[in-house]
PDB file of N, CA and C in Angstrom:
ATOM      1  N   MET Q 255     138.451  99.640 115.144  1.00 83.00           N
ATOM      2  CA  MET Q 255     138.013  99.828 113.579  1.00 83.00           C
ATOM      3  C   MET Q 255     137.466 101.193 113.062  1.00 83.00           C
ATOM      4  N   ASP Q 256     137.874 101.686 112.045  1.00 87.00           N
ATOM      5  CA  ASP Q 256     137.337 102.730 111.754  1.00 87.00           C
ATOM      6  C   ASP Q 256     135.969 102.820 111.085  1.00 87.00           C
ATOM      7  N   ASP Q 257     135.120 103.648 111.756  1.00 81.00           N
ATOM      8  CA  ASP Q 257     133.434 103.160 111.610  1.00 81.00           C
ATOM      9  C   ASP Q 257     133.116 103.284 110.000  1.00 81.00           C
ATOM     10  N   ARG Q 258     134.188 103.834 109.133  1.00 88.00           N
ATOM     11  CA  ARG Q 258     133.834 103.550 107.773  1.00 88.00           C
ATOM     12  C   ARG Q 258     134.202 102.154 107.203  1.00 88.00           C
ATOM     13  N   THR Q 259     134.312 101.130 108.214  1.00 92.00           N
ATOM     14  CA  THR Q 259     135.222 100.014 107.696  1.00 92.00           C
ATOM     15  C   THR Q 259     133.824  99.259 107.283  1.00 92.00           C
ATOM     16  N   PRO Q 260     133.497  98.682 105.757  1.00 92.00           N
ATOM     17  CA  PRO Q 260     132.309  98.141 105.530  1.00 92.00           C
ATOM     18  C   PRO Q 260     132.608  96.667 106.328  1.00 92.00           C
ATOM     19  N   VAL Q 261     131.702  96.337 106.961  1.00 92.00           N
ATOM     20  CA  VAL Q 261     131.195  94.815 107.474  1.00 92.00           C
ATOM     21  C   VAL Q 261     129.790  94.460 107.435  1.00 92.00           C
ATOM     22  N   ILE Q 262     129.731  93.011 107.057  1.00 92.00           N
ATOM     23  CA  ILE Q 262     128.152  92.516 107.203  1.00 92.00           C
ATOM     24  C   ILE Q 262     127.668  92.431 108.644  1.00 92.00           C
ATOM     25  N   VAL Q 263     126.665  92.991 109.153  1.00 91.00           N
ATOM     26  CA  VAL Q 263     126.098  93.029 110.279  1.00 91.00           C
ATOM     27  C   VAL Q 263     125.145  92.049 110.529  1.00 91.00           C
ATOM     28  N   GLY Q 264     124.284  91.851 109.632  1.00 93.00           N
ATOM     29  CA  GLY Q 264     123.080  90.838 109.852  1.00 93.00           C
ATOM     30  C   GLY Q 264     122.798  90.197 108.596  1.00 93.00           C
ATOM     31  N   VAL Q 265     122.334  88.866 108.711  1.00 95.00           N
ATOM     32  CA  VAL Q 265     121.274  88.120 107.415  1.00 95.00           C
ATOM     33  C   VAL Q 265     120.086  87.906 107.760  1.00 95.00           C
ATOM     34  N   GLY Q 266     119.509  87.539 106.739  1.00 94.00           N
ATOM     35  CA  GLY Q 266     118.292  87.036 106.963  1.00 94.00           C
ATOM     36  C   GLY Q 266     117.598  86.101 105.745  1.00 94.00           C
ATOM     37  N   GLN Q 267     117.293  85.301 106.131  1.00 92.00           N
ATOM     38  CA  GLN Q 267     116.797  84.232 104.821  1.00 92.00           C
ATOM     39  C   GLN Q 267     115.147  83.905 105.316  1.00 92.00           C
ATOM     40  N   ILE Q 268     114.577  83.498 104.345  1.00 89.00           N
ATOM     41  CA  ILE Q 268     113.123  82.976 104.270  1.00 89.00           C
ATOM     42  C   ILE Q 268     113.098  81.953 103.160  1.00 89.00           C
ATOM     43  N   LEU Q 269     112.832  80.706 103.478  1.00 85.00           N
ATOM     44  CA  LEU Q 269     112.611  79.757 102.700  1.00 85.00           C
ATOM     45  C   LEU Q 269     111.118  79.153 102.515  1.00 85.00           C
ATOM     46  N   GLY Q 270     110.645  79.207 101.334  1.00 78.00           N
ATOM     47  CA  GLY Q 270     109.108  78.829 101.124  1.00 78.00           C
ATOM     48  C   GLY Q 270     108.392  80.150 101.070  1.00 78.00           C
ATOM     49  N   ALA Q 271     107.170  80.205 100.843  1.00 71.00           N
ATOM     50  CA  ALA Q 271     106.320  81.011 100.766  1.00 71.00           C
ATOM     51  C   ALA Q 271     106.261  81.579 102.153  1.00 71.00           C
ATOM     52  N   GLY Q 272     106.155  81.258 103.307  1.00 67.00           N
ATOM     53  CA  GLY Q 272     106.017  81.510 104.504  1.00 67.00           C
ATOM     54  C   GLY Q 272     104.700  82.561 104.884  1.00 67.00           C
ATOM     55  N   GLY Q 273     103.784  82.165 104.133  1.00 73.00           N
ATOM     56  CA  GLY Q 273     102.667  82.990 104.351  1.00 73.00           C
ATOM     57  C   GLY Q 273     102.673  84.051 103.500  1.00 73.00           C
ATOM     58  N   ALA Q 274     103.318  84.310 102.495  1.00 71.00           N
ATOM     59  CA  ALA Q 274     103.672  85.577 101.694  1.00 71.00           C
ATOM     60  C   ALA Q 274     102.591  86.040 100.569  1.00 71.00           C
ATOM     61  N   SER Q 275     102.271  86.715 100.330  1.00 81.00           N
ATOM     62  CA  SER Q 275     101.354  86.585  98.858  1.00 81.00           C
ATOM     63  C   SER Q 275     101.728  87.215  97.877  1.00 81.00           C
ATOM     64  N   GLU Q 276     103.111  88.001  97.856  1.00 87.00           N
ATOM     65  CA  GLU Q 276     104.090  88.348  97.037  1.00 87.00           C
ATOM     66  C   GLU Q 276     105.723  88.352  97.092  1.00 87.00           C
ATOM     67  N   PRO Q 277     106.360  88.521  96.041  1.00 88.00           N
ATOM     68  CA  PRO Q 277     107.826  88.507  96.984  1.00 88.00           C
ATOM     69  C   PRO Q 277     108.157  89.528  97.324  1.00 88.00           C
ATOM     70  N   ILE Q 278     107.627  90.711  97.345  1.00 91.00           N
ATOM     71  CA  ILE Q 278     107.911  91.835  98.350  1.00 91.00           C
ATOM     72  C   ILE Q 278     108.080  91.357  99.842  1.00 91.00           C
ATOM     73  N   ASP Q 279     106.724  90.573 100.228  1.00 91.00           N
ATOM     74  CA  ASP Q 279     106.569  90.283 101.653  1.00 91.00           C
ATOM     75  C   ASP Q 279     107.757  89.563 102.066  1.00 91.00           C
ATOM     76  N   LEU Q 280     108.272  88.640 100.647  1.00 91.00           N
ATOM     77  CA  LEU Q 280     109.226  87.508 101.564  1.00 91.00           C
ATOM     78  C   LEU Q 280     110.762  88.292 101.391  1.00 91.00           C
ATOM     79  N   VAL Q 281     110.834  89.640 100.723  1.00 92.00           N
ATOM     80  CA  VAL Q 281     112.172  90.507 100.932  1.00 92.00           C
ATOM     81  C   VAL Q 281     112.030  91.381 102.194  1.00 92.00           C
ATOM     82  N   VAL Q 282     110.615  91.738 102.583  1.00 93.00           N
ATOM     83  CA  VAL Q 282     110.850  92.603 103.771  1.00 93.00           C
ATOM     84  C   VAL Q 282     110.810  91.391 105.027  1.00 93.00           C
ATOM     85  N   ALA Q 283     110.200  90.323 104.910  1.00 92.00           N
ATOM     86  CA  ALA Q 283     110.467  89.657 106.119  1.00 92.00           C
ATOM     87  C   ALA Q 283     112.089  89.068 106.290  1.00 92.00           C
ATOM     88  N   ALA Q 284     112.778  88.871 105.276  1.00 93.00           N
ATOM     89  CA  ALA Q 284     114.049  88.250 105.122  1.00 93.00           C
ATOM     90  C   ALA Q 284     114.977  89.665 105.671  1.00 93.00           C
ATOM     91  N   ALA Q 285     114.655  90.860 105.276  1.00 94.00           N
ATOM     92  CA  ALA Q 285     115.151  92.118 106.066  1.00 94.00           C
ATOM     93  C   ALA Q 285     114.617  92.386 107.332  1.00 94.00           C
ATOM     94  N   GLU Q 286     113.813  91.991 107.789  1.00 94.00           N
ATOM     95  CA  GLU Q 286     113.381  92.086 109.300  1.00 94.00           C
ATOM     96  C   GLU Q 286     114.394  90.993 110.161  1.00 94.00           C
ATOM     97  N   ARG Q 287     114.539  89.711 109.660  1.00 94.00           N
ATOM     98  CA  ARG Q 287     115.161  89.183 110.166  1.00 94.00           C
ATOM     99  C   ARG Q 287     116.523  89.233 110.452  1.00 94.00           C
ATOM    100  N   ALA Q 288     117.390  90.151 109.268  1.00 95.00           N
ATOM    101  CA  ALA Q 288     118.499  90.557 109.198  1.00 95.00           C
ATOM    102  C   ALA Q 288     118.852  91.874 110.304  1.00 95.00           C
ATOM    103  N   LEU Q 289     117.582  92.533 110.220  1.00 94.00           N
ATOM    104  CA  LEU Q 289     117.818  93.649 111.537  1.00 94.00           C
ATOM    105  C   LEU Q 289     118.059  93.027 113.009  1.00 94.00           C
ATOM    106  N   GLN Q 290     116.863  91.859 112.990  1.00 94.00           N
ATOM    107  CA  GLN Q 290     116.830  90.995 113.946  1.00 94.00           C
ATOM    108  C   GLN Q 290     118.153  90.355 114.599  1.00 94.00           C
ATOM    109  N   ASP Q 291     119.005  89.767 113.699  1.00 95.00           N
ATOM    110  CA  ASP Q 291     120.317  89.177 113.566  1.00 95.00           C
ATOM    111  C   ASP Q 291     121.286  90.259 114.043  1.00 95.00           C
ATOM    112  N   CYS Q 292     121.243  91.435 113.566  1.00 91.00           N
ATOM    113  CA  CYS Q 292     122.109  92.133 114.132  1.00 91.00           C
ATOM    114  C   CYS Q 292     122.048  93.034 115.439  1.00 91.00           C
ATOM    115  N   GLY Q 293     120.782  92.886 115.696  1.00 89.00           N
ATOM    116  CA  GLY Q 293     120.466  93.434 117.012  1.00 89.00           C
ATOM    117  C   GLY Q 293     120.094  94.906 117.244  1.00 89.00           C
ATOM    118  N   ALA Q 294     119.679  95.477 115.666  1.00 82.00           N
ATOM    119  CA  ALA Q 294     119.867  97.011 115.582  1.00 82.00           C
ATOM    120  C   ALA Q 294     118.484  97.247 114.504  1.00 82.00           C
ATOM    121  N   LYS Q 295     117.203  97.239 115.180  1.00 81.00           N
ATOM    122  CA  LYS Q 295     116.000  97.409 114.210  1.00 81.00           C
ATOM    123  C   LYS Q 295     116.100  98.799 113.951  1.00 81.00           C
ATOM    124  N   ASN Q 296     116.897  99.676 114.822  1.00 86.00           N
ATOM    125  CA  ASN Q 296     116.855 101.075 114.284  1.00 86.00           C
ATOM    126  C   ASN Q 296     118.257 101.273 113.655  1.00 86.00           C
ATOM    127  N   LEU Q 297     118.922 100.503 112.967  1.00 89.00           N
ATOM    128  CA  LEU Q 297     119.969 100.600 112.089  1.00 89.00           C
ATOM    129  C   LEU Q 297     119.414 101.823 111.114  1.00 89.00           C
ATOM    130  N   PRO Q 298     120.495 102.457 111.168  1.00 91.00           N
ATOM    131  CA  PRO Q 298     119.891 103.849 109.987  1.00 91.00           C
ATOM    132  C   PRO Q 298     120.461 103.634 108.601  1.00 91.00           C
ATOM    133  N   ILE Q 299     119.729 102.648 108.218  1.00 94.00           N
ATOM    134  CA  ILE Q 299     119.591 102.044 106.495  1.00 94.00           C
ATOM    135  C   ILE Q 299     119.602 103.679 105.725  1.00 94.00           C
ATOM    136  N   ASP Q 300     120.534 103.833 104.774  1.00 95.00           N
ATOM    137  CA  ASP Q 300     120.760 105.302 104.048  1.00 95.00           C
ATOM    138  C   ASP Q 300     120.148 104.725 102.561  1.00 95.00           C
ATOM    139  N   LEU Q 301     120.487 103.343 102.285  1.00 96.00           N
ATOM    140  CA  LEU Q 301     120.202 102.835 100.987  1.00 96.00           C
ATOM    141  C   LEU Q 301     119.765 101.321 100.972  1.00 96.00           C
ATOM    142  N   VAL Q 302     118.728 101.402 100.314  1.00 97.00           N
ATOM    143  CA  VAL Q 302     118.029 100.111 100.056  1.00 97.00           C
ATOM    144  C   VAL Q 302     118.422  99.482  98.557  1.00 97.00           C
ATOM    145  N   ALA Q 303     119.211  98.479  98.259  1.00 96.00           N
ATOM    146  CA  ALA Q 303     119.411  97.948  96.945  1.00 96.00           C
ATOM    147  C   ALA Q 303     118.746  96.494  96.772  1.00 96.00           C
ATOM    148  N   LEU Q 304     118.078  96.393  95.533  1.00 94.00           N
ATOM    149  CA  LEU Q 304     117.380  94.993  95.422  1.00 94.00           C
ATOM    150  C   LEU Q 304     117.721  94.540  94.018  1.00 94.00           C
ATOM    151  N   THR Q 305     118.033  93.034  94.079  1.00 90.00           N
ATOM    152  CA  THR Q 305     118.365  92.291  92.982  1.00 90.00           C
ATOM    153  C   THR Q 305     117.238  92.531  92.108  1.00 90.00           C
ATOM    154  N   LYS Q 306     116.923  92.326  90.781  1.00 87.00           N
ATOM    155  CA  LYS Q 306     115.765  92.406  90.029  1.00 87.00           C
ATOM    156  C   LYS Q 306     114.666  91.335  90.461  1.00 87.00           C
ATOM    157  N   ILE Q 307     113.631  91.527  90.619  1.00 85.00           N
ATOM    158  CA  ILE Q 307     112.404  90.476  91.054  1.00 85.00           C
ATOM    159  C   ILE Q 307     111.883  90.168  89.494  1.00 85.00           C
ATOM    160  N   GLY Q 308     112.009  88.521  89.378  1.00 82.00           N
ATOM    161  CA  GLY Q 308     111.687  88.472  87.919  1.00 82.00           C
ATOM    162  C   GLY Q 308     110.421  87.997  88.204  1.00 82.00           C
ATOM    163  N   THR Q 309     109.526  87.403  89.169  1.00 85.00           N
ATOM    164  CA  THR Q 309     108.539  86.923  89.099  1.00 85.00           C
ATOM    165  C   THR Q 309     107.231  87.854  88.962  1.00 85.00           C
ATOM    166  N   GLN Q 310     107.455  88.902  89.493  1.00 85.00           N
ATOM    167  CA  GLN Q 310     106.189  89.898  89.521  1.00 85.00           C
ATOM    168  C   GLN Q 310     106.877  91.204  89.015  1.00 85.00           C
ATOM    169  N   ARG Q 311     106.388  92.451  88.504  1.00 88.00           N
ATOM    170  CA  ARG Q 311     106.774  93.494  88.201  1.00 88.00           C
ATOM    171  C   ARG Q 311     106.609  94.573  89.270  1.00 88.00           C
ATOM    172  N   TYR Q 312     107.671  95.248  89.390  1.00 89.00           N
ATOM    173  CA  TYR Q 312     107.263  96.286  90.608  1.00 89.00           C
ATOM    174  C   TYR Q 312     107.899  97.772  89.936  1.00 89.00           C
ATOM    175  N   ARG Q 313     107.176  98.631  90.180  1.00 89.00           N
ATOM    176  CA  ARG Q 313     107.722 100.291  89.488  1.00 89.00           C
ATOM    177  C   ARG Q 313     108.998 100.479  90.253  1.00 89.00           C
ATOM    178  N   ASN Q 314     108.952 100.337  91.633  1.00 92.00           N
ATOM    179  CA  ASN Q 314     110.127 100.511  92.422  1.00 92.00           C
ATOM    180  C   ASN Q 314     110.002  99.638  93.325  1.00 92.00           C
ATOM    181  N   ALA Q 315     110.560  98.635  93.431  1.00 94.00           N
ATOM    182  CA  ALA Q 315     110.413  97.555  94.874  1.00 94.00           C
ATOM    183  C   ALA Q 315     111.597  98.030  95.703  1.00 94.00           C
ATOM    184  N   PRO Q 316     112.604  98.585  95.398  1.00 96.00           N
ATOM    185  CA  PRO Q 316     113.551  99.055  96.677  1.00 96.00           C
ATOM    186  C   PRO Q 316     112.782 100.290  97.550  1.00 96.00           C
ATOM    187  N   ARG Q 317     112.011 100.863  96.719  1.00 97.00           N
ATOM    188  CA  ARG Q 317     111.167 101.875  97.399  1.00 97.00           C
ATOM    189  C   ARG Q 317     110.133 101.323  98.481  1.00 97.00           C
ATOM    190  N   ARG Q 318     109.473 100.348  97.877  1.00 96.00           N
ATOM    191  CA  ARG Q 318     108.454  99.878  98.547  1.00 96.00           C
ATOM    192  C   ARG Q 318     108.883  98.852  99.708  1.00 96.00           C
ATOM    193  N   VAL Q 319     110.245  98.384  99.757  1.00 96.00           N
ATOM    194  CA  VAL Q 319     110.808  97.599 100.749  1.00 96.00           C
ATOM    195  C   VAL Q 319     110.927  98.433 101.953  1.00 96.00           C
ATOM    196  N   ALA Q 320     111.824  99.897 101.248  1.00 97.00           N
ATOM    197  CA  ALA Q 320     112.170 100.933 102.227  1.00 97.00           C
ATOM    198  C   ALA Q 320     111.124 101.500 103.045  1.00 97.00           C
ATOM    199  N   GLU Q 321     110.018 101.613 102.748  1.00 97.00           N
ATOM    200  CA  GLU Q 321     108.773 102.060 103.095  1.00 97.00           C
ATOM    201  C   GLU Q 321     108.330 101.226 104.031  1.00 97.00           C
ATOM    202  N   ARG Q 322     108.219 100.012 103.895  1.00 96.00           N
ATOM    203  CA  ARG Q 322     107.756  98.911 104.699  1.00 96.00           C
ATOM    204  C   ARG Q 322     108.653  98.668 106.121  1.00 96.00           C
ATOM    205  N   LEU Q 323     109.787  98.893 106.026  1.00 96.00           N
ATOM    206  CA  LEU Q 323     110.670  98.831 106.862  1.00 96.00           C
ATOM    207  C   LEU Q 323     110.815 100.065 107.436  1.00 96.00           C
ATOM    208  N   GLY Q 324     110.101 101.147 107.370  1.00 95.00           N
ATOM    209  CA  GLY Q 324     110.181 102.054 108.007  1.00 95.00           C
ATOM    210  C   GLY Q 324     111.245 103.305 107.559  1.00 95.00           C
ATOM    211  N   ARG Q 325     111.912 102.861 106.785  1.00 95.00           N
ATOM    212  CA  ARG Q 325     113.018 103.780 106.186  1.00 95.00           C
ATOM    213  C   ARG Q 325     112.769 104.655 104.863  1.00 95.00           C
ATOM    214  N   PRO Q 326     111.433 105.396 105.088  1.00 96.00           N
ATOM    215  CA  PRO Q 326     111.149 106.176 103.867  1.00 96.00           C
ATOM    216  C   PRO Q 326     112.131 106.961 103.182  1.00 96.00           C
ATOM    217  N   GLN Q 327     112.974 107.442 104.085  1.00 96.00           N
ATOM    218  CA  GLN Q 327     114.168 108.490 103.507  1.00 96.00           C
ATOM    219  C   GLN Q 327     115.368 107.942 102.722  1.00 96.00           C
ATOM    220  N   ALA Q 328     115.301 106.460 102.769  1.00 97.00           N
ATOM    221  CA  ALA Q 328     116.681 105.376 102.388  1.00 97.00           C
ATOM    222  C   ALA Q 328     116.428 105.823 100.653  1.00 97.00           C
ATOM    223  N   ARG Q 329     117.786 106.013 100.077  1.00 96.00           N
ATOM    224  CA  ARG Q 329     117.952 105.873  98.877  1.00 96.00           C
ATOM    225  C   ARG Q 329     117.722 104.524  98.246  1.00 96.00           C
ATOM    226  N   THR Q 330     117.669 104.544  96.823  1.00 96.00           N
ATOM    227  CA  THR Q 330     117.270 102.997  96.474  1.00 96.00           C
ATOM    228  C   THR Q 330     118.086 103.001  95.332  1.00 96.00           C
ATOM    229  N   LEU Q 331     118.105 101.519  94.991  1.00 95.00           N
ATOM    230  CA  LEU Q 331     118.912 101.105  93.916  1.00 95.00           C
ATOM    231  C   LEU Q 331     118.262  99.737  93.464  1.00 95.00           C
ATOM    232  N   GLN Q 332     117.818  99.780  92.267  1.00 93.00           N
ATOM    233  CA  GLN Q 332     117.555  98.531  91.702  1.00 93.00           C
ATOM    234  C   GLN Q 332     118.576  97.650  90.341  1.00 93.00           C
ATOM    235  N   ALA Q 333     118.603  96.710  90.540  1.00 89.00           N
ATOM    236  CA  ALA Q 333     119.849  96.102  89.355  1.00 89.00           C
ATOM    237  C   ALA Q 333     118.980  95.563  88.598  1.00 89.00           C
ATOM    238  N   ASN Q 334     119.649  95.130  87.420  1.00 84.00           N
ATOM    239  CA  ASN Q 334     119.272  94.292  86.631  1.00 84.00           C
ATOM    240  C   ASN Q 334     119.458  92.774  86.740  1.00 84.00           C
ATOM    241  N   HIS Q 335     118.936  91.913  86.080  1.00 78.00           N
ATOM    242  CA  HIS Q 335     118.988  90.488  86.236  1.00 78.00           C
ATOM    243  C   HIS Q 335     120.554  90.058  85.710  1.00 78.00           C
ATOM    244  N   GLY Q 336     121.473  89.041  86.461  1.00 77.00           N
ATOM    245  CA  GLY Q 336     122.788  89.080  86.096  1.00 77.00           C
ATOM    246  C   GLY Q 336     123.329  88.233  86.713  1.00 77.00           C
ATOM    247  N   GLY Q 337     124.564  87.273  86.523  1.00 82.00           N
ATOM    248  CA  GLY Q 337     124.793  86.334  87.239  1.00 82.00           C
ATOM    249  C   GLY Q 337     125.569  87.090  88.383  1.00 82.00           C
ATOM    250  N   HIS Q 338     126.534  87.921  88.183  1.00 87.00           N
ATOM    251  CA  HIS Q 338     127.349  88.649  89.521  1.00 87.00           C
ATOM    252  C   HIS Q 338     126.312  90.278  90.087  1.00 87.00           C
ATOM    253  N   THR Q 339     125.489  90.347  89.766  1.00 89.00           N
ATOM    254  CA  THR Q 339     124.731  91.390  89.981  1.00 89.00           C
ATOM    255  C   THR Q 339     124.738  91.800  91.660  1.00 89.00           C
ATOM    256  N   THR Q 340     124.439  90.842  92.258  1.00 89.00           N
ATOM    257  CA  THR Q 340     124.832  90.866  93.848  1.00 89.00           C
ATOM    258  C   THR Q 340     126.120  91.202  94.227  1.00 89.00           C
ATOM    259  N   GLN Q 341     126.877  90.805  93.556  1.00 92.00           N
ATOM    260  CA  GLN Q 341     128.528  90.985  93.829  1.00 92.00           C
ATOM    261  C   GLN Q 341     128.853  92.115  93.893  1.00 92.00           C
ATOM    262  N   VAL Q 342     128.248  92.829  92.622  1.00 92.00           N
ATOM    263  CA  VAL Q 342     128.486  94.121  92.277  1.00 92.00           C
ATOM    264  C   VAL Q 342     128.027  94.926  93.153  1.00 92.00           C
ATOM    265  N   MET Q 343     126.642  94.740  93.578  1.00 93.00           N
ATOM    266  CA  MET Q 343     125.881  95.588  94.346  1.00 93.00           C
ATOM    267  C   MET Q 343     126.611  95.394  95.896  1.00 93.00           C
ATOM    268  N   LEU Q 344     127.324  94.772  96.412  1.00 94.00           N
ATOM    269  CA  LEU Q 344     127.450  94.714  97.384  1.00 94.00           C
ATOM    270  C   LEU Q 344     129.192  95.365  97.529  1.00 94.00           C
ATOM    271  N   CYS Q 345     129.801  95.371  96.484  1.00 95.00           N
ATOM    272  CA  CYS Q 345     130.970  96.064  96.113  1.00 95.00           C
ATOM    273  C   CYS Q 345     130.391  97.685  96.381  1.00 95.00           C
ATOM    274  N   HIS Q 346     129.332  97.763  95.695  1.00 94.00           N
ATOM    275  CA  HIS Q 346     128.767  99.219  95.742  1.00 94.00           C
ATOM    276  C   HIS Q 346     128.447  99.896  96.972  1.00 94.00           C
ATOM    277  N   LEU Q 347     127.767  99.171  97.747  1.00 95.00           N
ATOM    278  CA  LEU Q 347     127.578  99.405  99.330  1.00 95.00           C
ATOM    279  C   LEU Q 347     128.542  99.715 100.002  1.00 95.00           C
ATOM    280  N   ALA Q 348     129.702  98.741  99.806  1.00 96.00           N
ATOM    281  CA  ALA Q 348     130.820  98.458 100.483  1.00 96.00           C
ATOM    282  C   ALA Q 348     131.755 100.165 100.344  1.00 96.00           C
ATOM    283  N   ALA Q 349     131.885 100.445  98.888  1.00 96.00           N
ATOM    284  CA  ALA Q 349     132.484 101.453  98.737  1.00 96.00           C
ATOM    285  C   ALA Q 349     132.056 102.624  99.059  1.00 96.00           C
ATOM    286  N   GLU Q 350     130.463 102.944  99.091  1.00 95.00           N
ATOM    287  CA  GLU Q 350     129.596 104.242  99.488  1.00 95.00           C
ATOM    288  C   GLU Q 350     130.243 104.192 101.034  1.00 95.00           C
ATOM    289  N   ILE Q 351     129.960 103.115 101.734  1.00 95.00           N
ATOM    290  CA  ILE Q 351     130.268 103.070 103.229  1.00 95.00           C
ATOM    291  C   ILE Q 351     131.687 103.696 103.659  1.00 95.00           C
ATOM    292  N   ALA Q 352     132.748 102.803 103.022  1.00 96.00           N
ATOM    293  CA  ALA Q 352     134.311 103.315 102.938  1.00 96.00           C
ATOM    294  C   ALA Q 352     134.484 104.894 102.599  1.00 96.00           C
ATOM    295  N   ALA Q 353     133.679 105.471 102.007  1.00 96.00           N
ATOM    296  CA  ALA Q 353     133.832 106.763 101.183  1.00 96.00           C
ATOM    297  C   ALA Q 353     132.922 108.003 102.394  1.00 96.00           C
ATOM    298  N   GLY Q 354     132.198 107.141 103.098  1.00 94.00           N
ATOM    299  CA  GLY Q 354     131.541 108.113 104.222  1.00 94.00           C
ATOM    300  C   GLY Q 354     130.057 108.476 103.640  1.00 94.00           C
ATOM    301  N   ARG Q 355     129.561 108.075 102.594  1.00 94.00           N
ATOM    302  CA  ARG Q 355     128.266 108.521 102.070  1.00 94.00           C
ATOM    303  C   ARG Q 355     127.168 107.435 102.662  1.00 94.00           C
ATOM    304  N   LEU Q 356     127.608 106.288 103.173  1.00 94.00           N
ATOM    305  CA  LEU Q 356     126.332 105.727 103.762  1.00 94.00           C
ATOM    306  C   LEU Q 356     126.910 105.104 105.465  1.00 94.00           C
ATOM    307  N   ARG Q 357     125.904 105.261 105.910  1.00 93.00           N
ATOM    308  CA  ARG Q 357     126.013 104.769 107.360  1.00 93.00           C
ATOM    309  C   ARG Q 357     126.020 103.287 107.329  1.00 93.00           C
ATOM    310  N   ALA Q 358     124.778 102.791 106.660  1.00 94.00           N
ATOM    311  CA  ALA Q 358     124.464 101.423 106.391  1.00 94.00           C
ATOM    312  C   ALA Q 358     123.420 101.147 105.340  1.00 94.00           C
ATOM    313  N   GLY Q 359     123.560  99.959 104.659  1.00 95.00           N
ATOM    314  CA  GLY Q 359     122.693  99.823 103.702  1.00 95.00           C
ATOM    315  C   GLY Q 359     122.204  98.426 103.631  1.00 95.00           C
ATOM    316  N   LEU Q 360     121.188  98.169 102.944  1.00 96.00           N
ATOM    317  CA  LEU Q 360     120.329  96.969 102.792  1.00 96.00           C
ATOM    318  C   LEU Q 360     120.426  96.436 101.627  1.00 96.00           C
ATOM    319  N   LEU Q 361     121.100  94.970 101.204  1.00 95.00           N
ATOM    320  CA  LEU Q 361     121.138  94.565 100.084  1.00 95.00           C
ATOM    321  C   LEU Q 361     120.330  93.289 100.079  1.00 95.00           C
ATOM    322  N   ALA Q 362     119.217  93.230  99.395  1.00 93.00           N
ATOM    323  CA  ALA Q 362     118.342  92.160  99.188  1.00 93.00           C
ATOM    324  C   ALA Q 362     118.049  91.190  98.022  1.00 93.00           C
ATOM    325  N   GLY Q 363     117.227  90.384  97.973  1.00 88.00           N
ATOM    326  CA  GLY Q 363     116.613  89.772  96.557  1.00 88.00           C
ATOM    327  C   GLY Q 363     115.747  89.094  96.913  1.00 88.00           C
ATOM    328  N   GLY Q 364     114.729  88.399  96.202  1.00 83.00           N
ATOM    329  CA  GLY Q 364     113.903  87.212  96.435  1.00 83.00           C
ATOM    330  C   GLY Q 364     113.100  87.105  95.209  1.00 83.00           C
ATOM    331  N   GLU Q 365     112.391  86.113  95.149  1.00 78.00           N
ATOM    332  CA  GLU Q 365     111.635  85.625  94.012  1.00 78.00           C
ATOM    333  C   GLU Q 365     109.896  84.908  94.734  1.00 78.00           C
TER     334      GLU Q 365
END
C-alpha cells in the first residue's frame, strides 16, 4: 500500500462527562483514546480538525487540543455547524494525505 493512502488508524469515544470540566476535556480524552487505539502515541499529527463546539465558545479550539496532545506545531482547522461537516472534513484530511501534504491528521468533535 502506498504511504499516502488515507486510512483510519484509531478511534476514540467518551460517553458522558467522565469528569470533564469543559467540552475540550472530552475532545482531548477521546483523541488520547484514539491514539491508544492505533498504538501510536507519537503519531505525527500534522493537522487537528474540529467540528464546531456549540456548548462553549473557544477562540481556537483545535489549537487548544493540539497543544494539550503535545502537537503544538500542528496546523488547525475549525469547521462551522452543519449536518455533513464531519464528512467534508474527513474528505479534506484524506485529500491532504493523498497529496502528501499530511502524514496524519486528527478529526474530532464534542459537546
